[in-house]
Coordinates of C-alpha atoms and ligand atoms in Angstrom, one line a residue:
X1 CA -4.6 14.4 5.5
X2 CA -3.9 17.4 3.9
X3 CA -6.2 19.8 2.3
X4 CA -9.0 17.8 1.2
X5 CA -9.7 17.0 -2.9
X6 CA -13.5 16.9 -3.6
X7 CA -13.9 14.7 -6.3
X8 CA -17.4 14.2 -7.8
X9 CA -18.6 12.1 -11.1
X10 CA -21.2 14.3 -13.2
X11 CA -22.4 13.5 -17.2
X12 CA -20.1 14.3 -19.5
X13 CA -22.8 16.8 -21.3
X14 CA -22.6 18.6 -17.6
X15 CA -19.5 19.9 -18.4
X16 CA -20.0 22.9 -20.5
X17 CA -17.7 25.6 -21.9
X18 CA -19.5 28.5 -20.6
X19 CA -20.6 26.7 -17.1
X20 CA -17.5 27.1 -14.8
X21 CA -18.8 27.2 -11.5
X22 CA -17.3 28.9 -8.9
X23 CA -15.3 31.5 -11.1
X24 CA -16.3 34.1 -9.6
X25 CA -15.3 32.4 -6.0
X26 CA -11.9 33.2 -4.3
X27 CA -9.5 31.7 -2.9
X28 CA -8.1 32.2 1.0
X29 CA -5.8 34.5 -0.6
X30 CA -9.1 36.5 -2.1
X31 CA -7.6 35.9 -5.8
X32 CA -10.4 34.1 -8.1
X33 CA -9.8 30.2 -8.7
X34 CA -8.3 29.2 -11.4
X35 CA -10.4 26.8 -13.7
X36 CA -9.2 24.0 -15.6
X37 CA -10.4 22.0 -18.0
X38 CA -8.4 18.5 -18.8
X39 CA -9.2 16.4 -22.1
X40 CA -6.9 13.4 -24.0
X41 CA -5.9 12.8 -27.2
X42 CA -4.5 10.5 -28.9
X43 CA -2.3 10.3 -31.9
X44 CA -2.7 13.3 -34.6
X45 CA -5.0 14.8 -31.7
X46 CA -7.5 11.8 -31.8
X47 CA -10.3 12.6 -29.2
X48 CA -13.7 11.3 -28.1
X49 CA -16.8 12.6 -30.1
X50 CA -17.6 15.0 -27.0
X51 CA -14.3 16.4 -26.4
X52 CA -13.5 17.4 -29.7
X53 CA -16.5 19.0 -30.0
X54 CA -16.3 21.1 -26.7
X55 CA -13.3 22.3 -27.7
X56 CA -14.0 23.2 -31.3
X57 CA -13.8 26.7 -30.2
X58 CA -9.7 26.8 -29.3
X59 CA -9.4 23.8 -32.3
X60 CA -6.6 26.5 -34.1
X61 CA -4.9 27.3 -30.7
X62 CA -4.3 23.5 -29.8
X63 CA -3.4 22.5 -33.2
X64 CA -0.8 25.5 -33.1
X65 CA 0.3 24.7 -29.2
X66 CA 0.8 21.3 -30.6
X67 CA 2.9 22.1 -33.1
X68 CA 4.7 24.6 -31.4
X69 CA 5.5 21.9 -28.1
X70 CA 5.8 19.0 -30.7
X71 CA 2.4 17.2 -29.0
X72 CA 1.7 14.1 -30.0
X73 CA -0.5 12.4 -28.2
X74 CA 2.3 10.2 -26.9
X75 CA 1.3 8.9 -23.8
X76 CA 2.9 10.5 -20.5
X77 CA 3.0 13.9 -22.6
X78 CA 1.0 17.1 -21.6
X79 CA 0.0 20.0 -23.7
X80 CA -0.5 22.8 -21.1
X81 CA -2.3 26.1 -22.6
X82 CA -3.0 29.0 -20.9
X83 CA -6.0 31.4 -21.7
X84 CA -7.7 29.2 -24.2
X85 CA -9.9 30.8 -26.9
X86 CA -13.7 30.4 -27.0
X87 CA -13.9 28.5 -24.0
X88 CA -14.4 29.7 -20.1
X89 CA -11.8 27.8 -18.8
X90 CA -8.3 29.9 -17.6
X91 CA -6.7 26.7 -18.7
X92 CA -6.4 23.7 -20.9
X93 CA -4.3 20.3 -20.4
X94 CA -3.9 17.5 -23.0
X95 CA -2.9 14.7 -21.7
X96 CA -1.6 12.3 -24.4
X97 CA -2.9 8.6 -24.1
X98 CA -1.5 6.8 -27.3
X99 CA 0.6 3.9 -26.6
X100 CA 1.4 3.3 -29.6
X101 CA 0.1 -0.5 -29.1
X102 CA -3.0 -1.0 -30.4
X103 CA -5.0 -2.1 -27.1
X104 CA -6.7 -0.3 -24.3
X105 CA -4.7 0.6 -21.4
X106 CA -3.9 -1.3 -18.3
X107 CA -5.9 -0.8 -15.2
X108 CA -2.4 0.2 -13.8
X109 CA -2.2 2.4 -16.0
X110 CA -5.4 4.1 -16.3
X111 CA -4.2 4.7 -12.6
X112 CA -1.1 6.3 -13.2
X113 CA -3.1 8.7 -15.9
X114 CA -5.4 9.8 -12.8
X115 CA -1.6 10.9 -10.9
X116 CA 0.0 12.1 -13.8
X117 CA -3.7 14.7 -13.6
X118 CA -3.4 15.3 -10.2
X119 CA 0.4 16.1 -10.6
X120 CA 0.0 18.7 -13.0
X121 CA -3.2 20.7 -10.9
X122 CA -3.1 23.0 -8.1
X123 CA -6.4 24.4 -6.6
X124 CA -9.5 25.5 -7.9
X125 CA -11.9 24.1 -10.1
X126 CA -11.1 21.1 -12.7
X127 CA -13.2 19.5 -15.1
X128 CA -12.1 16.1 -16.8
X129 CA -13.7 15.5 -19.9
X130 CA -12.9 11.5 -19.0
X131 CA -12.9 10.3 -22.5
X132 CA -10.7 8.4 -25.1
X133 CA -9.9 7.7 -28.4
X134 CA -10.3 4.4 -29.5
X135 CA -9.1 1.8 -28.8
X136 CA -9.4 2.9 -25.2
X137 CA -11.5 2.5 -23.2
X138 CA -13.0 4.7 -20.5
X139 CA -16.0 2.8 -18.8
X140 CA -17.0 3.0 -15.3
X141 CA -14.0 0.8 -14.0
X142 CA -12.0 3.0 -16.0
X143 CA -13.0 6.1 -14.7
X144 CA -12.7 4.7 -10.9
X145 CA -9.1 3.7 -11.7
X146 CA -8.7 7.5 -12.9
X147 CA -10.0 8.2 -9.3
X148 CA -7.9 6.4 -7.4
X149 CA -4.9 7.6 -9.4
X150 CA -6.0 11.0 -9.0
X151 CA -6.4 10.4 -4.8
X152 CA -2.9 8.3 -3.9
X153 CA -1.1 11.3 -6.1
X154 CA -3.4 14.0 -3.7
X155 CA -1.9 12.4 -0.8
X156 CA 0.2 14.1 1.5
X157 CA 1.0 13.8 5.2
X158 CA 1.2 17.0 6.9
X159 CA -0.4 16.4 10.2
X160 CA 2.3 17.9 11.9
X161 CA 2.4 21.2 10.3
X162 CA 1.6 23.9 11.8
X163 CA 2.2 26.5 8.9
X164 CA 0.5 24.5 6.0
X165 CA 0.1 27.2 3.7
X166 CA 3.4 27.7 1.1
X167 CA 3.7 28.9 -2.2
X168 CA 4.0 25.4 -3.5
X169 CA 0.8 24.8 -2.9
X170 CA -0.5 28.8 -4.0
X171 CA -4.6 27.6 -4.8
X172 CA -5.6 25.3 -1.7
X173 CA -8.7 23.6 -2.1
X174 CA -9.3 21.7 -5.6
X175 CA -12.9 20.4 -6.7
X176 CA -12.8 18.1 -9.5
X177 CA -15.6 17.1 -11.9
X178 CA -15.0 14.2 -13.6
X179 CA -17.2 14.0 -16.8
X180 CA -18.7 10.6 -17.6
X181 CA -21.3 8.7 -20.3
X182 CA -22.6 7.1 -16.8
X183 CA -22.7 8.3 -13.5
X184 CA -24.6 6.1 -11.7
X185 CA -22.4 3.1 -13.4
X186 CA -18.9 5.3 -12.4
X187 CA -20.0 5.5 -8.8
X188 CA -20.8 2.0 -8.2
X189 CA -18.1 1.1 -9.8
X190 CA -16.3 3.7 -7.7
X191 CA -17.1 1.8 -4.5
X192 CA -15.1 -1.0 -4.4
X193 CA -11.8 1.3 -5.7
X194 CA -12.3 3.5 -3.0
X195 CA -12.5 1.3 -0.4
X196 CA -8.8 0.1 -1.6
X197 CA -7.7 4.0 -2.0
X198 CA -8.6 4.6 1.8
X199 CA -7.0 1.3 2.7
X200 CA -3.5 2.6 0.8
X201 CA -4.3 5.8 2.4
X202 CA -4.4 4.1 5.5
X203 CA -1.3 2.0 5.5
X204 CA 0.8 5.3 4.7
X205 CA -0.5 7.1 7.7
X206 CA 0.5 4.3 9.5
X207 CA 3.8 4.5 8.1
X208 CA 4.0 8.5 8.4
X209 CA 3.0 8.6 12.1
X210 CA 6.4 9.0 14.5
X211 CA 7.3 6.6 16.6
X212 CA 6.1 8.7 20.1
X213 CA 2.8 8.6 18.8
X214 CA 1.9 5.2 17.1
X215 CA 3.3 3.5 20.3
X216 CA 2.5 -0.3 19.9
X217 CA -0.6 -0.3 22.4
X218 CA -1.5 3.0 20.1
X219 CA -1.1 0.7 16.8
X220 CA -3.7 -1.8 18.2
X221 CA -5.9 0.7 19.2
X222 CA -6.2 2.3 15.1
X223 CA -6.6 -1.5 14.1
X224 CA -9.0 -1.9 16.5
X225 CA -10.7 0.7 14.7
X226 CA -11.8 -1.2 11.9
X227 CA -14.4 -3.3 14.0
X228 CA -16.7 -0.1 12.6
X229 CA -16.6 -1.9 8.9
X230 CA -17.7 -5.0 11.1
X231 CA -14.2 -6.6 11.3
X232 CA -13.6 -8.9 14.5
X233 CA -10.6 -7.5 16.4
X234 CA -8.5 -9.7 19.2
X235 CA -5.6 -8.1 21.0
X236 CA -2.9 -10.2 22.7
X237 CA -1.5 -8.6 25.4
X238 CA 2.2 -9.0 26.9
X239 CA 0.2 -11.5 29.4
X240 CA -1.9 -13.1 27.0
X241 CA 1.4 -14.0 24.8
X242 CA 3.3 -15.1 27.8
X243 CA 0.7 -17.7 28.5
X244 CA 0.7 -19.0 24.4
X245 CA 4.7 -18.9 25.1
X246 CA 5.3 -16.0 22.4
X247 CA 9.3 -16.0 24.2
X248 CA 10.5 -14.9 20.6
X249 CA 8.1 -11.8 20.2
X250 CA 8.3 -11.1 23.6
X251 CA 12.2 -10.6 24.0
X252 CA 12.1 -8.5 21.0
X253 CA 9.8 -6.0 22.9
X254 CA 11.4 -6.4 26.3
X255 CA 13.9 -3.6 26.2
X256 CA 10.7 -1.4 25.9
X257 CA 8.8 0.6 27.9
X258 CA 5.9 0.3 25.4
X259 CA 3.9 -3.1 26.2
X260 CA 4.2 -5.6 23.0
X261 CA 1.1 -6.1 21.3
X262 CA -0.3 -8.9 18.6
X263 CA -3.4 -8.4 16.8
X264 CA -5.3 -10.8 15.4
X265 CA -8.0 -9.3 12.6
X266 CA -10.7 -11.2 10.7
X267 CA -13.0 -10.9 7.9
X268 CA -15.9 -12.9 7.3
X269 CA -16.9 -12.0 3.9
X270 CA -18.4 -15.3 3.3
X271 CA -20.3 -15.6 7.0
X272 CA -18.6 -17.5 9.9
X273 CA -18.5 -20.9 7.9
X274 CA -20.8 -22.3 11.2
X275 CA -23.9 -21.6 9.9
X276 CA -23.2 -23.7 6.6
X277 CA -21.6 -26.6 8.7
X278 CA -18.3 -26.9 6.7
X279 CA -15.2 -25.5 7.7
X280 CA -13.7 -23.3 5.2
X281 CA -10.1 -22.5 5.8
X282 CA -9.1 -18.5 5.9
X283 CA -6.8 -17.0 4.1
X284 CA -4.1 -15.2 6.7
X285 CA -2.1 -12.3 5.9
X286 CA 1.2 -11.5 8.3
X287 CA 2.7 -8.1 9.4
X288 CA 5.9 -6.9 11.2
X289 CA 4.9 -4.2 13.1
X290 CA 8.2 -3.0 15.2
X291 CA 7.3 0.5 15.6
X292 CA 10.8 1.5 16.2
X293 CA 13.9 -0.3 15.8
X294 CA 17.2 1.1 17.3
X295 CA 18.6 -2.5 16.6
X296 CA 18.3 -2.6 20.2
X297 CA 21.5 -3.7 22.0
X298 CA 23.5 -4.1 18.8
X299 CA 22.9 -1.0 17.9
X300 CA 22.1 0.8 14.8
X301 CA 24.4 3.8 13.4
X302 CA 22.7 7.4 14.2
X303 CA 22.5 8.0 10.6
X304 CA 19.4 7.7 9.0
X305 CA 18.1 5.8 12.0
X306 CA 14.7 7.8 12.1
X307 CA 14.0 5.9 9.1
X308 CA 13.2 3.3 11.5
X309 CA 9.6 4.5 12.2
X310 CA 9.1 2.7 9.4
X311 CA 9.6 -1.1 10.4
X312 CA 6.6 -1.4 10.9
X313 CA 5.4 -1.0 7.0
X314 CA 4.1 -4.7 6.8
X315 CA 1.7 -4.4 9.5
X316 CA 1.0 -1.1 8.1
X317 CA -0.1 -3.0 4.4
X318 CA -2.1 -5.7 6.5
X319 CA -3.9 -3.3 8.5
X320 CA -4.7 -1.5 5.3
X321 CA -6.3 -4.5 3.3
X322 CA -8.1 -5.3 6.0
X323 CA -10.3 -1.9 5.6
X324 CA -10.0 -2.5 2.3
X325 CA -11.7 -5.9 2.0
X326 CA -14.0 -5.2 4.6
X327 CA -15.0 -1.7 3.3
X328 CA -15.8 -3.2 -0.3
X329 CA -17.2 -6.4 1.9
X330 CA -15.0 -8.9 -0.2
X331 CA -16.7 -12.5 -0.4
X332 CA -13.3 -13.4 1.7
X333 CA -12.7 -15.1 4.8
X334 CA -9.6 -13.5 5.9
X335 CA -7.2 -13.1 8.5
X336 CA -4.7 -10.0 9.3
X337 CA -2.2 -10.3 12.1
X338 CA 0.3 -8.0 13.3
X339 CA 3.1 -8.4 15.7
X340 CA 4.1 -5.0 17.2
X341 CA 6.8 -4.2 19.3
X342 CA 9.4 -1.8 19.6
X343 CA 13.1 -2.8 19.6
X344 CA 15.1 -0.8 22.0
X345 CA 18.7 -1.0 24.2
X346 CA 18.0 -1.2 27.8
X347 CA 19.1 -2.7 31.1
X348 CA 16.1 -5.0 30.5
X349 CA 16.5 -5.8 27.3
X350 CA 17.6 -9.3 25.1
X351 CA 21.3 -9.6 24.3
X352 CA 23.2 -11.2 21.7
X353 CA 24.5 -14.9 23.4
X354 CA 20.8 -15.3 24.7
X355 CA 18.4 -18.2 23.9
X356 CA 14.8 -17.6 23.6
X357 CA 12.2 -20.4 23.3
X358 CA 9.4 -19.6 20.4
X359 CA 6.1 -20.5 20.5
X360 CA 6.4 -23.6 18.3
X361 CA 9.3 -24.6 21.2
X362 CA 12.0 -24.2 18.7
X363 CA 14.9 -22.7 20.5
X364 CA 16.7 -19.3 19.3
X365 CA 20.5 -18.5 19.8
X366 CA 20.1 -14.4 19.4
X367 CA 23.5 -13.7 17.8
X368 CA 22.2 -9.4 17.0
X369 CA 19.5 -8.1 18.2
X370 CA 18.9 -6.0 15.2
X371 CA 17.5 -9.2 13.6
X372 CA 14.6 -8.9 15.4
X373 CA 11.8 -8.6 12.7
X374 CA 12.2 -13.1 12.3
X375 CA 11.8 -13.3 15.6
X376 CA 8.2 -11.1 15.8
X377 CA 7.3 -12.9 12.8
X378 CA 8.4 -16.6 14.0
X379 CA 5.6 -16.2 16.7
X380 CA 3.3 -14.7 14.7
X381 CA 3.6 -16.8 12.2
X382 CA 3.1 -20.0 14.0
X383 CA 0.1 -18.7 16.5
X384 CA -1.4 -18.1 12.2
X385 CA -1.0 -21.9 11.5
X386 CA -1.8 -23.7 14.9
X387 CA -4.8 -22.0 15.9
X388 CA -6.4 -21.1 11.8
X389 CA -5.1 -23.8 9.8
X390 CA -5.2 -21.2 7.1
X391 CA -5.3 -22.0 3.3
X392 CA -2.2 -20.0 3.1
X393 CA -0.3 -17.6 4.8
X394 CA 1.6 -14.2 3.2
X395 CA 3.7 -12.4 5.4
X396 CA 5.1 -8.9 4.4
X397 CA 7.9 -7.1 6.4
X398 CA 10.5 -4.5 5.9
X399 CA 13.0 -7.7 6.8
X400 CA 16.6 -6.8 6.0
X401 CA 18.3 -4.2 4.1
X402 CA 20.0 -6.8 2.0
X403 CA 16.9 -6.9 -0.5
X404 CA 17.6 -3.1 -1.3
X405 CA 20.8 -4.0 -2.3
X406 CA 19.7 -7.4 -4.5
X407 CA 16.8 -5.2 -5.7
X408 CA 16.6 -1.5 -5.0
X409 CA 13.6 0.1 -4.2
X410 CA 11.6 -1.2 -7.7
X411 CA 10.6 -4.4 -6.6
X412 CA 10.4 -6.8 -3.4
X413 CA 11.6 -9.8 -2.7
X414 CA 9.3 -12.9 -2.8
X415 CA 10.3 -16.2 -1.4
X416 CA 7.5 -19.2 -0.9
X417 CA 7.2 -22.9 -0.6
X418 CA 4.5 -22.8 -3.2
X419 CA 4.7 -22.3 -6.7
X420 CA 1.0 -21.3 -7.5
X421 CA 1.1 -19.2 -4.7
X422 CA 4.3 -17.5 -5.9
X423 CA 3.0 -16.8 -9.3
X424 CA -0.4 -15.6 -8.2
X425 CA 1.3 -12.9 -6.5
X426 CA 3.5 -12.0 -9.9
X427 CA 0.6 -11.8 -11.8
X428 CA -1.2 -9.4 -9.1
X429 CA 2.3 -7.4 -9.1
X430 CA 2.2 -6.9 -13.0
X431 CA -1.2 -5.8 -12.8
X432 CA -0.7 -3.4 -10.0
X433 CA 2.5 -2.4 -10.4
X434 CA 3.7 -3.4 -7.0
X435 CA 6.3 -5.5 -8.5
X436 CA 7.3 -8.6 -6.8
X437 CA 10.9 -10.9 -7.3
X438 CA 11.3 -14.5 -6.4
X439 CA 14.6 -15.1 -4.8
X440 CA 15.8 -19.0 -3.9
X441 CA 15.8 -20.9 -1.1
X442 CA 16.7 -24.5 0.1
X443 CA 18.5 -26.8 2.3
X444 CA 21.9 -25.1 1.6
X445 CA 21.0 -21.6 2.8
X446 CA 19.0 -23.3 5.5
X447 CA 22.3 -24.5 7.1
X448 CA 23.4 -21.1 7.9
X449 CA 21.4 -20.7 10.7
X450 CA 22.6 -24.1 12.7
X451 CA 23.4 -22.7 15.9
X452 CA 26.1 -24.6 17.7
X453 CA 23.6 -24.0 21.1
X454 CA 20.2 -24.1 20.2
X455 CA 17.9 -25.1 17.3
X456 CA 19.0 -22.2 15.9
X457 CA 20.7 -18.7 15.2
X458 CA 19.1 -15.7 14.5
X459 CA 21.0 -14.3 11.4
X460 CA 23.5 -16.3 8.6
X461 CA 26.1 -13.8 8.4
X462 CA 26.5 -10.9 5.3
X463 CA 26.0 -13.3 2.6
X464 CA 22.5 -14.1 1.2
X465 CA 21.1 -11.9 4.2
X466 CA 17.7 -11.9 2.6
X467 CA 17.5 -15.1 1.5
X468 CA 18.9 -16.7 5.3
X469 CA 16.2 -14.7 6.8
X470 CA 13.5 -16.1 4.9
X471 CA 14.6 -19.5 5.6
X472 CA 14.4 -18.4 9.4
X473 CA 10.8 -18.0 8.6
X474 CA 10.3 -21.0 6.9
X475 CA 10.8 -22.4 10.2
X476 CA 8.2 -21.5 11.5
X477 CA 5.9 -22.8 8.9
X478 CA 5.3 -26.4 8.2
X479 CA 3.2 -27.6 5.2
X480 CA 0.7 -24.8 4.7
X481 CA 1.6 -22.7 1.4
X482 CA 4.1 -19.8 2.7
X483 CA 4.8 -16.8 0.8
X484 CA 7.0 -13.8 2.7
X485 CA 7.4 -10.2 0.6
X486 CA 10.3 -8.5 1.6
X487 CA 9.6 -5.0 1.8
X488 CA 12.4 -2.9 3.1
X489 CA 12.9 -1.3 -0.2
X490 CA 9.6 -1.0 -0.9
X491 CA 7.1 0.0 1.8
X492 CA 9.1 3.2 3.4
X493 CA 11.4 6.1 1.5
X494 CA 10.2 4.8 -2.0
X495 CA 11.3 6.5 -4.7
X496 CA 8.2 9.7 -5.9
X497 CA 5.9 8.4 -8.2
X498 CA 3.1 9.3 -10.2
X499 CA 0.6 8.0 -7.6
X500 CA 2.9 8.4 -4.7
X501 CA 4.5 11.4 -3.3
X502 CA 4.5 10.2 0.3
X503 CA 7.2 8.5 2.3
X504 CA 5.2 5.7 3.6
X505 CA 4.0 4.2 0.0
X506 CA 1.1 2.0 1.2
X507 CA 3.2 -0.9 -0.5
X508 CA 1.5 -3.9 -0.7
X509 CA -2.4 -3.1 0.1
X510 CA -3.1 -2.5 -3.8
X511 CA -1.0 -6.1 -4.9
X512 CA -2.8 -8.1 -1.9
X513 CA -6.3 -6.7 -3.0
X514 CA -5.4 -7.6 -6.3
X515 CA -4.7 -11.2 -5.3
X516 CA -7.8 -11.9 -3.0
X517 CA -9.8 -10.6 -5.7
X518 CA -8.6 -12.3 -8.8
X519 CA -7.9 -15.7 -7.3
X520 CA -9.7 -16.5 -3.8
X521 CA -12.4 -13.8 -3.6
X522 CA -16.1 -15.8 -4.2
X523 CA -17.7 -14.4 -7.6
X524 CA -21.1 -14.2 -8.4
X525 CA -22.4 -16.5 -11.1
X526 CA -22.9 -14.8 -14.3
Ligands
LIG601 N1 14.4 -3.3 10.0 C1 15.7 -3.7 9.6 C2 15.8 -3.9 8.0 C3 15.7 -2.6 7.2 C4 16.8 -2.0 6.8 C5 14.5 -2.1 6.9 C6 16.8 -0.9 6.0 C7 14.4 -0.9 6.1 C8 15.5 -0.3 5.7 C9 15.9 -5.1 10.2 O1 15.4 -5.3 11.4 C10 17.4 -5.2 10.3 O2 17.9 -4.5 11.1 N2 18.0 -6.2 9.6 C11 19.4 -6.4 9.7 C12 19.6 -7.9 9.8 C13 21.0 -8.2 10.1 C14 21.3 -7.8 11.6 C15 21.2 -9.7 10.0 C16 20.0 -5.8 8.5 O3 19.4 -5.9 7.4 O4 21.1 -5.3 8.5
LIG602 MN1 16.6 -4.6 13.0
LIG603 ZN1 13.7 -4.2 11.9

């Protein structure tokens, strides 16, 4: 989005103290780039062969920086030197890497070393001398991990700027050359990472865009887009939904002047299934995608209600994956699909007292029509399991804001009918840091939304919000393994990172990749 990073593998032997290119080159401004040149170390300055060799020349300047900014190696610490001696850099970063444990780093956190990088540059030309000291590691995987780190920190949304330039951001355009025992190796490798980084990208545009412009029709249309990586693409319009009996989805949306949309993705990673004469079942992945939600006719306060542009964070994420499986052509059959309405106050819109029918026929007393997100999903949901059968079905949405107050913005809230499902999708958390909790459910919570009039009531009152609304879901879902993310505190307003500076956080494509890749994703035999 905003002024591009060029970021380009080249042998490590390529990067040279006296062959800085573009030194001589000037910014916009007409003031020469700065040139950087970035190295780790671990403890008691423990560096790869090459790097300590390269910089043999400032050797008495580090050690004396070092000692002067008590460096050592820890990792998360920098050693930032200015003007370093003997070599044609203007400056020098250390970035520490020892853990203290005596393993190589996480792939989570070979990501977070790309953004703490990226944090620390500001324009001109960088050279990474991308290698460790043992016991790391820093292979092509490793190196793409560094990438993707290095892009979801770059990020920024600032499409709607007009005046871009500040002095925050005094160097504009940054080229980066990361320095590598094997090229061709870090670029393949590079592939499938960046197919995931453009997916996250993806989802936090979504996320970012305001309300007037990603209009639900407008929200099918940039899903529609992804028939160019050969995705199949089906949109259900207000009519289409009518006919299947979508009354749930559709009262949501009917205080709108924005037609109501559903959108029904797939991936075929694995071919259509027809040719081999077996049925294989998909896997289906669930969004809610209300562009906007006033809380329609009971109303949300004013303050803070722009925030709003972001309920729509879960079809966001499953948008997202889906150019991020079919851009690294996962061996996946796969299904994304997205309700997307927007929930507004209007002579035409649903009230609290009515009754809706779903599309499973279950009847729905609306008791606030700020719990609208169930309702979108209920419909979704169900249209999922009757017409796919799918092996399982994980739905994310930015559901109630009782799960920021049961878990703050760190982690979301996981609740399933399956416990292999459930711990699949911790183990893709820990690995990606997109941190899931399991909350309970059962028969007791599911009793709080009897409705004395219909089948049911929309919400279960203050206590257990979270956990009532999940049980409305469960509803809608009879035996096929369930799991539904909660991600109110997660997908919008998160907290900075060191790979995220953005408001829309992309939550969720990174942990879902993780998962179809690790667990339901064909491998080649070895
Ligand atoms: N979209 C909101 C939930 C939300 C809150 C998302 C804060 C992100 C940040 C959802 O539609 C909603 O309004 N939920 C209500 C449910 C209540 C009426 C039962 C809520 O959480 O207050
Ligand atoms: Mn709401
Ligand atoms: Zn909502």
């Amino acid at each position: 989005m905003s002024e591009k990073a060029k970021v380009e593998f080249v042998a490590l032997s390529q990067i040279l103290p006296k062959a800085v290119a573009g030194k001589e080159a000037a910014n916009a401004k007409g003031e020469a780039e700065v040139s950087c040149l970035v190295a780790f170390a671990g403890a008691a300055m423990a560096m790869g062969a090459g790097s300590a060799k390269l910089l043999e020349p400032s050797a008495e300047q580090i050690a004396r920086a070092a000692r002067a900014a008590r460096f050592k190696g820890k990792v998360g610490s920098v050693l930032d030197i200015a003007g370093p001696h003997g070599l044609d850099f203007d400056r020098l970063l250390i970035l520490g890497v020892d853990s203290g444990k005596d393993v190589a780093a996480s792939d989570q956190e070979t990501v977070i070393l790309g953004g703490k990088v990226m944090g620390m540059l500001r324009g001109g030309n960088v050279q990474v001398l991308f290698e460790m000291p043992a016991p790391l590691v820093c292979g092509a995987d490793e190196a793409a991990d560094f990438v993707q780190g290095l892009l979801l920190r770059h990020y920024k949304f600032d499409l709607y700027k007009t005046r871009k330039k500040t002095d925050a951001e005094p160097d504009g355009a940054l080229h980066i050359k990361v320095g590598v025992a094997d090229v061709e190796a870090a670029v393949e490798a590079s592939q499938a990472t960046k197919a995931v980084t453009d997916g996250v990208v993806l989802a936090r545009n979504l996320v970012n865009e305001p309300p007037n412009v990603l209009f639900p029709e407008e929200f099918a249309a940039r899903a529609k887009a992804l028939e160019a990586l050969g995705v199949e693409v089906t949109v259900l319009d207000e009519k289409a939904m009518s006919k299947l009996g979508m009354g749930a989805l559709l009262a949501v949306g009917q205080g709108s002047r924005r037609e109501s949309q559903t959108v029904i993705m797939r991936w075929r990673g694995t071919g259509s299934g027809k040719e081999k004469g077996k049925k294989s079942k998909p896997i289906a992945f669930i969004g809610k995608g209300v562009i906007f939600d006033t809380g329609g006719i009971s109303i949300k306060p004013g303050a803070g209600m722009e925030d709003m542009k972001g309920d729509m964070a879960g079809a966001a994420c499953v948008v997202g994956l889906m150019h991020a499986l079919a851009a690294r052509k996962a061996k996946v059959d796969v299904i994304g699909a997205i309700g997307v309405v927007e929930n507004m106050p209007d002579g035409n819109a649903y009230r609290p007292g009515d009754i809706v029918k779903s599309m499973s026929g279950q009847t729905i007393e609306i008791i606030n029509t700020d719990a609208e997100g169930r309702l979108v999903l209920a419909d979704v949901l169900w249209y999922v399991q009757d017409k796919y059968e799918p092996a399982f079905m994980v739905d994310l949405a930015t559901l109630t804001g009782a799960i920021l107050v049961a878990l703050g913005q760190e982690k979301a809230g996981l609740f399933s009918n399956n416990d292999e499902l459930s711990h699949r999708l911790g183990e893709a958390g820990k690995a990606t840091g997109e941190a899931v909790w399991r909350l309970p459910m059962g028969p007791a919570y599911d009793k709080m939304i009897d409705s004395k009039f219909a089948d049911m009531k929309n919400t279960g009152g203050r206590h257990g919000g979270s956990i009532t609304a999940a049980q409305f879901l469960q509803r809608f879902v009879n035996d096929t393994p369930w799991a539904h993310l909660d991600i109110a505190g997660t997908g919008m307003g998160s907290p900075q990172s060191d790979i995220n500076q953005s408001w829309g956080s992309g939550w969720g494509v990174r942990l879902l990749n993780r998962l179809v890749a690790d667990y339901y994703e064909a491998k080649p035999k070895a």
